[in-house]
mmCIF file of C-alpha atoms in Angstrom:
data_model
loop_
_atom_site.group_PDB
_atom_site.id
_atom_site.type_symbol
_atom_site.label_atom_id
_atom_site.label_comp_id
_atom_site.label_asym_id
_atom_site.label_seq_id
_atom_site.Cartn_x
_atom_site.Cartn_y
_atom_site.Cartn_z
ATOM 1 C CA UNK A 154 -4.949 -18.951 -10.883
ATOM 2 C CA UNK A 155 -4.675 -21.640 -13.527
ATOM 3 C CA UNK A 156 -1.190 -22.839 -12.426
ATOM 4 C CA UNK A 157 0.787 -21.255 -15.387
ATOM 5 C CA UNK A 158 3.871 -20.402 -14.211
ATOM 6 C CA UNK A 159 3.978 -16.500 -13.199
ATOM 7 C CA UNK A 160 5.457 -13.569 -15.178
ATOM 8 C CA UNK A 161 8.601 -11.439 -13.739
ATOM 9 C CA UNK A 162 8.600 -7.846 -14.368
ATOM 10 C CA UNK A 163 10.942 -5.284 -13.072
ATOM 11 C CA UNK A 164 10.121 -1.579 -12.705
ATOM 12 C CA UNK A 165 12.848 1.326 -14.013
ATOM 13 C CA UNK A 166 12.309 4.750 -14.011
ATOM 14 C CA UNK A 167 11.019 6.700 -16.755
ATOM 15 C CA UNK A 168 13.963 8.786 -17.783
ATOM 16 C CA UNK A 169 16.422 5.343 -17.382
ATOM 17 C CA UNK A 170 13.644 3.455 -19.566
ATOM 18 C CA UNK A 171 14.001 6.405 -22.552
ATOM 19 C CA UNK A 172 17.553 5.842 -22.176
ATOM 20 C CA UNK A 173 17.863 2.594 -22.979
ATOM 21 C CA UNK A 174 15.364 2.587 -25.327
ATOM 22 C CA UNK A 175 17.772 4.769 -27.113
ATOM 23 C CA UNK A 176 20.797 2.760 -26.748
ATOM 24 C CA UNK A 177 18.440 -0.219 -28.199
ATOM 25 C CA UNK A 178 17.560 2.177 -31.012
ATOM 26 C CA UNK A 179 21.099 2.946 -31.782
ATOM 27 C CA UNK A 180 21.907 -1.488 -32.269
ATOM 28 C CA UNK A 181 23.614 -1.715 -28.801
ATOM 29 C CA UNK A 182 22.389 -4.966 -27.377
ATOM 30 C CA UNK A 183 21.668 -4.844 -23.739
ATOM 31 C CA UNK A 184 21.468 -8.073 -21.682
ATOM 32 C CA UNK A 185 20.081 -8.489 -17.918
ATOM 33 C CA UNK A 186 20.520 -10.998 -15.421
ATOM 34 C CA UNK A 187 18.258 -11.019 -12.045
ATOM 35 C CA UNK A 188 18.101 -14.356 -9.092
ATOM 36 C CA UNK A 189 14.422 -13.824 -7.490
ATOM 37 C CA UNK A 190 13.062 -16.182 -5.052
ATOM 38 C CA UNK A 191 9.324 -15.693 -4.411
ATOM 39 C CA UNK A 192 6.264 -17.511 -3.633
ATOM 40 C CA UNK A 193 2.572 -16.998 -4.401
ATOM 41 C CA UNK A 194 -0.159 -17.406 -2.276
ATOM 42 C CA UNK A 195 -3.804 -16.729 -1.511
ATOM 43 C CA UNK A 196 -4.652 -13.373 -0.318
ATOM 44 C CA UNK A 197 -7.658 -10.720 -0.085
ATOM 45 C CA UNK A 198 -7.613 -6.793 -0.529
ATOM 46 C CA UNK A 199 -10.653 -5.112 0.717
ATOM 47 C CA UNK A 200 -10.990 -1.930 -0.959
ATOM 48 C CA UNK A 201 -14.557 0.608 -0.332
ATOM 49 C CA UNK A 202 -16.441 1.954 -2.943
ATOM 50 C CA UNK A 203 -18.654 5.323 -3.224
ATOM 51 C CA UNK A 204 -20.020 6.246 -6.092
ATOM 52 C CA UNK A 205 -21.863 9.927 -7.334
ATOM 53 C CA UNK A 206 -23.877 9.176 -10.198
ATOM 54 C CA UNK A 207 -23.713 11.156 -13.406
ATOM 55 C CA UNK A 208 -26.458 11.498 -15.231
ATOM 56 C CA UNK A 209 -25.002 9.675 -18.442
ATOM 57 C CA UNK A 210 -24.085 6.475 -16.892
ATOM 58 C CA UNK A 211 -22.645 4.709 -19.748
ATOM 59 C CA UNK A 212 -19.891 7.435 -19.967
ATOM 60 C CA UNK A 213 -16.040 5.887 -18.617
ATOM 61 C CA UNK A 214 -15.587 7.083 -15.132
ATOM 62 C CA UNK A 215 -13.490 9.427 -12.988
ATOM 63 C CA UNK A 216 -12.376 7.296 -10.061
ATOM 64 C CA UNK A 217 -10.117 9.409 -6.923
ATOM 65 C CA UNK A 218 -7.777 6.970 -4.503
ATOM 66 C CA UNK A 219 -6.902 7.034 -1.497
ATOM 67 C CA UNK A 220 -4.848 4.429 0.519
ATOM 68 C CA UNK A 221 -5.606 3.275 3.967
ATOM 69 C CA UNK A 222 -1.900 1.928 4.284
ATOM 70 C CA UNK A 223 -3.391 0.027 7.540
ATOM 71 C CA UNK A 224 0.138 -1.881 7.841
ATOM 72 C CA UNK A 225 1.880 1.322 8.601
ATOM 73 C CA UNK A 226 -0.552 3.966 9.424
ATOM 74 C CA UNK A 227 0.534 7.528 10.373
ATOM 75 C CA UNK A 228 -1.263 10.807 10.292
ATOM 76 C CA UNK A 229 0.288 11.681 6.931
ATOM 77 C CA UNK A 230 0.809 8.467 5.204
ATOM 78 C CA UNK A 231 -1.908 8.380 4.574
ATOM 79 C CA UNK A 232 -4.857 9.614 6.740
ATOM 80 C CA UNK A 233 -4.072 13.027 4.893
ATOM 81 C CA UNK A 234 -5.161 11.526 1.548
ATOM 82 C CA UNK A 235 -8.321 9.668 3.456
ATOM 83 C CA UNK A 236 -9.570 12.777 5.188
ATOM 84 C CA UNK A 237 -9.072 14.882 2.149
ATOM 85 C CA UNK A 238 -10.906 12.282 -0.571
ATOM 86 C CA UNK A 239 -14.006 11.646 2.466
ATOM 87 C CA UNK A 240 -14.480 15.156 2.721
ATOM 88 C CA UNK A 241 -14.270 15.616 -0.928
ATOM 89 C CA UNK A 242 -16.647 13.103 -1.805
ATOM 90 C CA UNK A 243 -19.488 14.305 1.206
ATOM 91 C CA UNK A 244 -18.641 18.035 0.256
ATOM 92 C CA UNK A 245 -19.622 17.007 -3.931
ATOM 93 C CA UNK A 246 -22.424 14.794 -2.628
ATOM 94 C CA UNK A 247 -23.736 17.395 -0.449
ATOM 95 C CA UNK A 248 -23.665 20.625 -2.968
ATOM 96 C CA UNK A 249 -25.481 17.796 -5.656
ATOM 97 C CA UNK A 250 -28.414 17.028 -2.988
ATOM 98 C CA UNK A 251 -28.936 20.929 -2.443
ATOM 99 C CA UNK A 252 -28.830 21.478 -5.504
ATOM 100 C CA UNK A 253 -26.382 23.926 -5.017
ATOM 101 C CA UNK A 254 -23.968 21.784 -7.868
ATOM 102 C CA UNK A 255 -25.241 20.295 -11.047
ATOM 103 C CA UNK A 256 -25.001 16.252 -11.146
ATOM 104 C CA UNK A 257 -22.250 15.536 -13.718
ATOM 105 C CA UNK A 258 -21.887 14.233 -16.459
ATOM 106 C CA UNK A 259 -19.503 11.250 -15.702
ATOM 107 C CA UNK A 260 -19.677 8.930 -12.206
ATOM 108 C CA UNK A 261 -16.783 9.753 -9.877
ATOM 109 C CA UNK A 262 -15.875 6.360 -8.110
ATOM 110 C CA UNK A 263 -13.975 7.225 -4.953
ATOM 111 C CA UNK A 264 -12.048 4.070 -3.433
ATOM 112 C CA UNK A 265 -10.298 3.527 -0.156
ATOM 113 C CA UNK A 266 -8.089 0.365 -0.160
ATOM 114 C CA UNK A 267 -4.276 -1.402 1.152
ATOM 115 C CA UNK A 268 -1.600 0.904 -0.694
ATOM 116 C CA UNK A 269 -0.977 -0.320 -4.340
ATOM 117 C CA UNK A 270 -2.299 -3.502 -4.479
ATOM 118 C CA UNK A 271 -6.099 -3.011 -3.806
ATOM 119 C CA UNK A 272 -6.893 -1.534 -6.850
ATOM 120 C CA UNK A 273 -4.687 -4.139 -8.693
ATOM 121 C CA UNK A 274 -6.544 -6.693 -7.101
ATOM 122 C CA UNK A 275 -10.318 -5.146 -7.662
ATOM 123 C CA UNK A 276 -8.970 -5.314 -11.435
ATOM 124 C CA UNK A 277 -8.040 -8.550 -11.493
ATOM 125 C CA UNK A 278 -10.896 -9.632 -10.134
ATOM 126 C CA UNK A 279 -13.028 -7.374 -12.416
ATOM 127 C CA UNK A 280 -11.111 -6.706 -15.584
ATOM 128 C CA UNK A 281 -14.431 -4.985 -17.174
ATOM 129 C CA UNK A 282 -13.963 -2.275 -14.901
ATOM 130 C CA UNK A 283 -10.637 -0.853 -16.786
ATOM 131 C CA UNK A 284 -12.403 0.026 -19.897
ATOM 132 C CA UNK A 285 -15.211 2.534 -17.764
ATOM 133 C CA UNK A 286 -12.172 4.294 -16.288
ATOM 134 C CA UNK A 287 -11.359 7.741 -18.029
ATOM 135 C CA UNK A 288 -9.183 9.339 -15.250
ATOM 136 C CA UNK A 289 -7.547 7.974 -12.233
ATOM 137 C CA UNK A 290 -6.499 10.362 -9.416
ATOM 138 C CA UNK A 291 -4.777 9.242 -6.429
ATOM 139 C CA UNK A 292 -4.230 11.279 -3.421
ATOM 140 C CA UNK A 293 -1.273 10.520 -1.033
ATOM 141 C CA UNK A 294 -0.098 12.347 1.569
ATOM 142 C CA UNK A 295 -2.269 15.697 1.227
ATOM 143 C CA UNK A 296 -0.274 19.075 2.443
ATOM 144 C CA UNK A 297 3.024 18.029 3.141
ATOM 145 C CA UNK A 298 5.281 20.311 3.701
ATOM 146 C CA UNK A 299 7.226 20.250 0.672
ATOM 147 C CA UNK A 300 10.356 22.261 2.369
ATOM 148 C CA UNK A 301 10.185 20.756 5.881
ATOM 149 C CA UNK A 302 9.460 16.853 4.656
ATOM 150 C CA UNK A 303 12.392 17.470 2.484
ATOM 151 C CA UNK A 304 9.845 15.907 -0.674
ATOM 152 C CA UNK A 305 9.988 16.435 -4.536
ATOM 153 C CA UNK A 306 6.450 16.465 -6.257
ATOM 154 C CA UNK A 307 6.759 13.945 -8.898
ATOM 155 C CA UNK A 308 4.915 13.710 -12.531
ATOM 156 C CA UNK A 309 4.394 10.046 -13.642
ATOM 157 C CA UNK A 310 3.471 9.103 -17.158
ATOM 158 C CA UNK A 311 1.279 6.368 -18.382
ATOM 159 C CA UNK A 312 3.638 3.807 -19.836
ATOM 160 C CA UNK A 313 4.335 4.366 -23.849
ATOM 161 C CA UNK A 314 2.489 1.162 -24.309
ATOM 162 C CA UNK A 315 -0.501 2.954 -22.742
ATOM 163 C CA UNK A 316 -0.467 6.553 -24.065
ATOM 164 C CA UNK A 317 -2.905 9.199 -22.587
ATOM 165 C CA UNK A 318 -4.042 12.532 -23.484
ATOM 166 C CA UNK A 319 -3.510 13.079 -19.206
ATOM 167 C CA UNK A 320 0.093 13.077 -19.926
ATOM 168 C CA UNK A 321 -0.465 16.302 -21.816
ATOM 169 C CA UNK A 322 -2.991 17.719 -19.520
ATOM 170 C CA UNK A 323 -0.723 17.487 -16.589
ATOM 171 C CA UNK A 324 2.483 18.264 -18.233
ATOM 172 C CA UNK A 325 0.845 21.287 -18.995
ATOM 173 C CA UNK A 326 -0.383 21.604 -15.311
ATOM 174 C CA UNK A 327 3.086 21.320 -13.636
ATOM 175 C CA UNK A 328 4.939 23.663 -16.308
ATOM 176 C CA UNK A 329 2.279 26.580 -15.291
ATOM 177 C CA UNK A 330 2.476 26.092 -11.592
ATOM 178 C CA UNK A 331 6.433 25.557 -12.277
ATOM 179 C CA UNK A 332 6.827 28.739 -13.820
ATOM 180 C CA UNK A 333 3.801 30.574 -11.637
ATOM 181 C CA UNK A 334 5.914 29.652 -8.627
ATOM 182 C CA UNK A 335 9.678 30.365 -9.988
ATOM 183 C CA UNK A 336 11.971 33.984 -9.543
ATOM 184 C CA UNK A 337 13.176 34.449 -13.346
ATOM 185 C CA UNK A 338 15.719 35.403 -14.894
ATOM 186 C CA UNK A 339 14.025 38.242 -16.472
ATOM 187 C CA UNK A 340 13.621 39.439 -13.090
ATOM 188 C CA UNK A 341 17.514 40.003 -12.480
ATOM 189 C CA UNK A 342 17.668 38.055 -9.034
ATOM 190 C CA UNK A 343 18.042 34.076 -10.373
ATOM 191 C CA UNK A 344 18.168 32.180 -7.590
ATOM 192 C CA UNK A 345 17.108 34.659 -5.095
ATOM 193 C CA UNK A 346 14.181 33.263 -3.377
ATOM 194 C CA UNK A 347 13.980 36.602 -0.850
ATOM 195 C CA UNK A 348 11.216 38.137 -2.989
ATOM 196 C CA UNK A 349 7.798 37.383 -4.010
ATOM 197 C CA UNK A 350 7.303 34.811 -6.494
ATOM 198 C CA UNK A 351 5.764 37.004 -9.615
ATOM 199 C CA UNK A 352 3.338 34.946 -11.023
ATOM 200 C CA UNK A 353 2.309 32.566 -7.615
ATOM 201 C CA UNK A 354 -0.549 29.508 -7.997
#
């Protein structure tokens, strides 16, 4: 915005990150080369926000994603993850107003935007907004199929220059359901998916 010239930044994946991390740990000296051509330009991001108030609003808030993907839009990617965050957010709204559900504590922020850069833009544009965010959920693709989509439910961590206690909490999650949904060993059938699964979430 004020004409510096703009950073670079390549993504890796977590496990190929640790592992050069430890190659740099053990005095190897690694060395990259990339050729990028690119161009920056003026753009906009609309993104929607609804918000149910918590009765302590100067607590950091919960805020639930989903994107509208409107470039490419198909019933699962990601209408799924719309239908499934509106609902959630009239079905919470609704049990408050009865009074069927307490008010919480904490404001949950629920946001409907382009995939991936909406947020990133409503950040930029608003950089006190990252300090009243305690949790950031993001629903994509809601119900799939895990079998017939052929898909592999994925745990990303915060980046270690950006450490959460979340990383625990879900680690934590996905090792329960992991196990929960597994045939052991214990069991004497490993790898024999023709029974029930003994401990099933």
């Amino acid at each position: 915005p004020g004409g510096e010239r703009p950073a670079l930044l390549f993504s890796i994946s977590y496990s190929r990150g640790n592992a050069l991390s430890d190659r740099r740990r053990a005095g190897e000296a690694l060395e990259g080369r990339a050729e990028v051509e690119a161009e920056t330009r003026a753009g906009h991001y609309s993104q929607v926000h609804a918000v149910l108030r918590g009765t302590e609003p100067d607590l950091t808030e919960v805020w639930i994603q989903a994107h509208t993907n409107y470039r490419n839009t198909g019933g699962g990617n990601n209408l799924t993850g719309l239908g499934a965050t509106l609902d959630l957010a009239r079905t919470l709204s609704s049990l408050v107003s009865e009074g069927r559900l307490p008010r919480p504590r904490r404001s949950i922020r629920f946001t409907w935007g382009p995939e991936h850069m909406a947020v990133i833009y409503y950040l930029h544009q608003n950089p006190a907004a990252l300090s009243r965010i305690l949790a950031y959920l993001n629903l994509d693709m809601v119900g799939d199929h895990q079998v017939l989509s052929e898909s592999v439910l994925r745990l990303y961590r915060t980046p270690g220059s950006l450490p959460s206690f979340l990383n625990d909490v879900v680690e934590e999650m996905f090792d329960v359901v992991g196990k929960g949904n597994s045939i052991s060993i214990r069991q004497g059938r490993f790898l024999a998916f023709q029974g029930e699964f003994s401990l099933p979430i």
